[in-house]
Short mmCIF file of C-alpha atoms in Angstrom, two decimals:
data_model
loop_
_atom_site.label_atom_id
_atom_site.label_comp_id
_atom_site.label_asym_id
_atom_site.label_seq_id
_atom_site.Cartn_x
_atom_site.Cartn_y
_atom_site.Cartn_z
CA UNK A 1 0.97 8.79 -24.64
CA UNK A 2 -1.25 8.79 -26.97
CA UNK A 3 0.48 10.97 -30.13
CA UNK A 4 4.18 10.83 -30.64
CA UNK A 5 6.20 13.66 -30.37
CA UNK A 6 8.52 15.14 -33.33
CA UNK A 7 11.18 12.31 -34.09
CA UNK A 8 9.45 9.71 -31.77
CA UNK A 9 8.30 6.67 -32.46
CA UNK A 10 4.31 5.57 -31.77
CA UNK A 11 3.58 3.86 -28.90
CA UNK A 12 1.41 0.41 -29.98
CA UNK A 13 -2.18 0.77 -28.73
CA UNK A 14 -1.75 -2.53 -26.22
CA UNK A 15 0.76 -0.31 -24.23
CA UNK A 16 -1.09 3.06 -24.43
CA UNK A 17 -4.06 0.58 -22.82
CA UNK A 18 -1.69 -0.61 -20.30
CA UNK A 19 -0.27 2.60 -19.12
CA UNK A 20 -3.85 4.01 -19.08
CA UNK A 21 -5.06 1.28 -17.11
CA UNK A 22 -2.00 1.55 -14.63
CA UNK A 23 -2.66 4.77 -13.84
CA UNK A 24 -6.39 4.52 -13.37
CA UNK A 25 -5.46 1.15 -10.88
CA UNK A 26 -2.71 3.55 -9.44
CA UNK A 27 -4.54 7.05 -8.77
CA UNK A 28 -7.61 4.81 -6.73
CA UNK A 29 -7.54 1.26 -6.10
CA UNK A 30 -4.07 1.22 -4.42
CA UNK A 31 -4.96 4.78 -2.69
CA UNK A 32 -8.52 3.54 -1.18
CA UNK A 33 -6.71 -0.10 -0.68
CA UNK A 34 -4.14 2.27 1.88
CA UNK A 35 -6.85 4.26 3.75
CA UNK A 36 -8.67 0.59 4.33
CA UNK A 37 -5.60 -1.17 5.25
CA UNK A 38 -4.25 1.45 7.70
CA UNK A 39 -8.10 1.94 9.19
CA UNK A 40 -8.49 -2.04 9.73
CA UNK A 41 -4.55 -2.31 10.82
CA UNK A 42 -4.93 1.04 13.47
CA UNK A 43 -8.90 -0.93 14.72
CA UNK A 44 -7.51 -4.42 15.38
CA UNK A 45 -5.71 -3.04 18.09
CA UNK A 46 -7.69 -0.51 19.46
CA UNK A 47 -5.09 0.88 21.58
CA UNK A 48 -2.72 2.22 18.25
CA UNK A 49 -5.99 3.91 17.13
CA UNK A 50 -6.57 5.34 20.61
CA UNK A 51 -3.19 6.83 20.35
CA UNK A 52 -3.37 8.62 17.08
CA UNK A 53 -6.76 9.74 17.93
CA UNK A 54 -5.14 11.51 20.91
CA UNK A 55 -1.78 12.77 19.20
CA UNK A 56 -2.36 12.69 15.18
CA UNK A 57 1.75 13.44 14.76
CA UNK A 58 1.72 9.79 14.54
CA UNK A 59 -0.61 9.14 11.86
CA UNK A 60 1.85 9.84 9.18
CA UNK A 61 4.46 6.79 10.94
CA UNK A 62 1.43 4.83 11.05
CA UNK A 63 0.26 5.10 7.43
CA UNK A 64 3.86 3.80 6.61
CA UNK A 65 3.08 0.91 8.65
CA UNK A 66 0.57 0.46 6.89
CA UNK A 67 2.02 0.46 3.81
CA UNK A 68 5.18 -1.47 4.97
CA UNK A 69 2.27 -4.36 6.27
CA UNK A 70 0.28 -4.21 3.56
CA UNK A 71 1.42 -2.78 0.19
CA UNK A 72 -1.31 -1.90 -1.80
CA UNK A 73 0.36 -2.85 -4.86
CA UNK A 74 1.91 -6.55 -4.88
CA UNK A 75 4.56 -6.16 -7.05
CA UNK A 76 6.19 -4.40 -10.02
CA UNK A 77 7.03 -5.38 -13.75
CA UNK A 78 10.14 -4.47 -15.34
CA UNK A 79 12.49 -5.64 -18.48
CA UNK A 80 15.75 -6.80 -18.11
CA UNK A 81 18.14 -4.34 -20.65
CA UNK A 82 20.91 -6.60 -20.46
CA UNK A 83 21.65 -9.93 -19.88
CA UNK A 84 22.15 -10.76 -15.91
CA UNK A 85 22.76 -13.26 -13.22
CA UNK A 86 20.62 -12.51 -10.19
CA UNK A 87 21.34 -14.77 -7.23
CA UNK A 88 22.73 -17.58 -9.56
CA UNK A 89 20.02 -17.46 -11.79
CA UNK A 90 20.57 -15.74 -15.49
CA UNK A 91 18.18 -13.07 -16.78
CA UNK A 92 18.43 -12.66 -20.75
CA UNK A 93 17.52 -9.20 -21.61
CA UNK A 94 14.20 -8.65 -22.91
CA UNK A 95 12.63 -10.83 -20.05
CA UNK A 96 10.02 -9.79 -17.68
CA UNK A 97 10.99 -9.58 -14.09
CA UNK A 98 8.29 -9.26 -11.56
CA UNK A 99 9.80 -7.28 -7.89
CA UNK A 100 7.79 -8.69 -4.75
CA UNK A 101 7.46 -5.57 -2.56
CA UNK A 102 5.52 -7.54 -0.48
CA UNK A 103 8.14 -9.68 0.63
CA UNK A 104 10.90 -6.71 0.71
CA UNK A 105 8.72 -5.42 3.03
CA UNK A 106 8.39 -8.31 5.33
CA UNK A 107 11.85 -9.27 5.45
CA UNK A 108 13.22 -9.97 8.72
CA UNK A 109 16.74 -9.29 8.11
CA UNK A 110 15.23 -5.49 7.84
CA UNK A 111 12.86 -5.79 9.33
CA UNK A 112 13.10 -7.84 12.51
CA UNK A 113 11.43 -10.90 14.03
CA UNK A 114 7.80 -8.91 14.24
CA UNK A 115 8.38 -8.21 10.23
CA UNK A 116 4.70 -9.28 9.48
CA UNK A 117 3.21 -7.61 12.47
CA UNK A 118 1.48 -3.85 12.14
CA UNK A 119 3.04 -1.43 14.65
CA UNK A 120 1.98 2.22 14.35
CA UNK A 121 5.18 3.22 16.34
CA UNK A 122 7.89 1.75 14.22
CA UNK A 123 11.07 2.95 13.73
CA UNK A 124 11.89 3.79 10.30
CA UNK A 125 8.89 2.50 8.83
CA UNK A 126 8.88 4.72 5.67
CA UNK A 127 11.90 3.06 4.53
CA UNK A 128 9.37 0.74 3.05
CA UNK A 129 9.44 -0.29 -0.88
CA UNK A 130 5.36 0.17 -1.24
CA UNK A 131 6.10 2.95 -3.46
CA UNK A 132 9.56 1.96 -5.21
CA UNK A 133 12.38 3.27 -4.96
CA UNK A 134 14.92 5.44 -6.97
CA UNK A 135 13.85 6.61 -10.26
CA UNK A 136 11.21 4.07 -10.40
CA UNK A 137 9.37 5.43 -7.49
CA UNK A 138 5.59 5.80 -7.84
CA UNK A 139 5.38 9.96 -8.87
CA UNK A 140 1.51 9.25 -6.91
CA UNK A 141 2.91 8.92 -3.33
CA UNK A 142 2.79 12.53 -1.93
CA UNK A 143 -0.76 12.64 -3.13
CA UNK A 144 -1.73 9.24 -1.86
CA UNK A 145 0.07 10.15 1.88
CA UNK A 146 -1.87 13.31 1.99
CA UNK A 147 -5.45 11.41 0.58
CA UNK A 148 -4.71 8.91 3.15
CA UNK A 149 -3.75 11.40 6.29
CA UNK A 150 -6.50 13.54 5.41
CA UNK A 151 -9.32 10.63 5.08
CA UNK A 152 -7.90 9.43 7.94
CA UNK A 153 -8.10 12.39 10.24
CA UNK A 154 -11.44 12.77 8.97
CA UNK A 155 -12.81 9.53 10.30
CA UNK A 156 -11.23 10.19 13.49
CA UNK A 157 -12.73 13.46 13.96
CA UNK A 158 -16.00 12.40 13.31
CA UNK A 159 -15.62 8.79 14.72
CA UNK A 160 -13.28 8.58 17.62
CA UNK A 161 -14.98 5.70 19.49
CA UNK A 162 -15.23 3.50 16.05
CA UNK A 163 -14.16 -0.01 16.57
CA UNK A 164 -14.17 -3.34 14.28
CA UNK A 165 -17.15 -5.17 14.35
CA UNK A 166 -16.75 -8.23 16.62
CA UNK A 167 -17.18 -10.97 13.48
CA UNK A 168 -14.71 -8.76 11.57
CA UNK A 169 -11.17 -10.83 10.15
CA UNK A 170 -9.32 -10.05 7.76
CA UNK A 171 -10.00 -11.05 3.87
CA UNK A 172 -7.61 -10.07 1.15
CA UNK A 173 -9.90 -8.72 -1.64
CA UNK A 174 -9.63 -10.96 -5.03
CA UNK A 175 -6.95 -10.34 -7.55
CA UNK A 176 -2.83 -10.87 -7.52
CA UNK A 177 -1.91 -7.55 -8.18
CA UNK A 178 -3.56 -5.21 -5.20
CA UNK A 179 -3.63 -5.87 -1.55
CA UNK A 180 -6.98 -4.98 0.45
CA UNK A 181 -8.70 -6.05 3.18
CA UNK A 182 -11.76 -7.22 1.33
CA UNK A 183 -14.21 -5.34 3.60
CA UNK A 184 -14.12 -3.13 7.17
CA UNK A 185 -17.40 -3.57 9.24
CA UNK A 186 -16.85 -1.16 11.83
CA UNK A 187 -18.98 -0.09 15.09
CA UNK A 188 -19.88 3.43 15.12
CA UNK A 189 -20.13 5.58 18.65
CA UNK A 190 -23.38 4.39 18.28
CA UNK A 191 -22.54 0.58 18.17
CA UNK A 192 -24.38 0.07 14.57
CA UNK A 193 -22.32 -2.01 12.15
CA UNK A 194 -21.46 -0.33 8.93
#
């Protein structure tokens, strides 16, 4: 990014930052807001974590629940290259069009009536837009599944009886462009809240 090749042109500084700093936000605040998310999500009802505890085939389905429920990143940026008319309402090229994956994600003409609900055992769940789709899908997702199963798993193994603290609730974390549950008290088999 940083040094052009033969017979390209320099990227301007501002966009070398902004790249930077998307990948930085994309490789761990999105990837730690996922492993939160699906923890809290798979706690508030304790029966969908008892169930993956017991059979961990369904932890992957779940952690696209998770990401259908609660994208970690709120939306995308991209430039119109032509002049278009989305839904009656004109796009010049050169604009800046900002893609709600949150709301893709909750739609209930996809998604049904229970859209906005988390449930580890839905059908199809990784059809989700959390990640984009096409050839602007996120290169980061096979890493971020696997950081997220394996985290995961881990917490299970070595906390199978864990549970949400009773005053827990959820609190999205400050900022428009990532989605986290601001923080996860959780019981230990020991009942201590950490």
């Amino acid at each position: 990014m940083c040094f052009a090749e033969p017979g390209e042109a320099e990227m301007p500084t501002p966009e070398v930052v902004c790249h930077i700093f998307q990948l930085v936000v994309a490789a761990t605040d999105t990837t730690r807001a996922l492993i939160t998310n699906c923890v809290y999500r798979l706690l508030d009802d304790r029966s969908q974590w008892e169930a993956v505890v017991a059979d961990r085939s369904l932890l992957p389905n779940a952690i696209e629940e998770s990401l259908r429920v609660d994208s970690p990143a709120q939306f995308m940026v991209r430039t119109a290259v032509e002049d278009v008319t989305l839904a009656g309402c004109p796009i010049p090229a050169g604009k800046k069009v900002y893609l709600n994956l949150q709301s893709a994600n909750h739609d209930e003409e996809r998604w049904g009536d229970d859209s906005r609900t988390y449930r580890a055992d839905r059908p199809d769940a990784a059809m989700h837009l959390a990640f984009g789709k096409g050839i602007h899908a996120c290169i980061g997702a096979p890493l971020a599944r696997i950081e997220a199963r394996v985290a995961i798993e881990a917490l299970m193994d070595a906390f199978p009886g864990m549970r949400l603290a009773p005053d827990a609730t959820w609190v999205k974390c400050e900022g428009v462009l990532t989605r986290r549950v601001e923080s996860l008290p959780v019981c230990l088999d020991g009942g201590e809240v950490r």
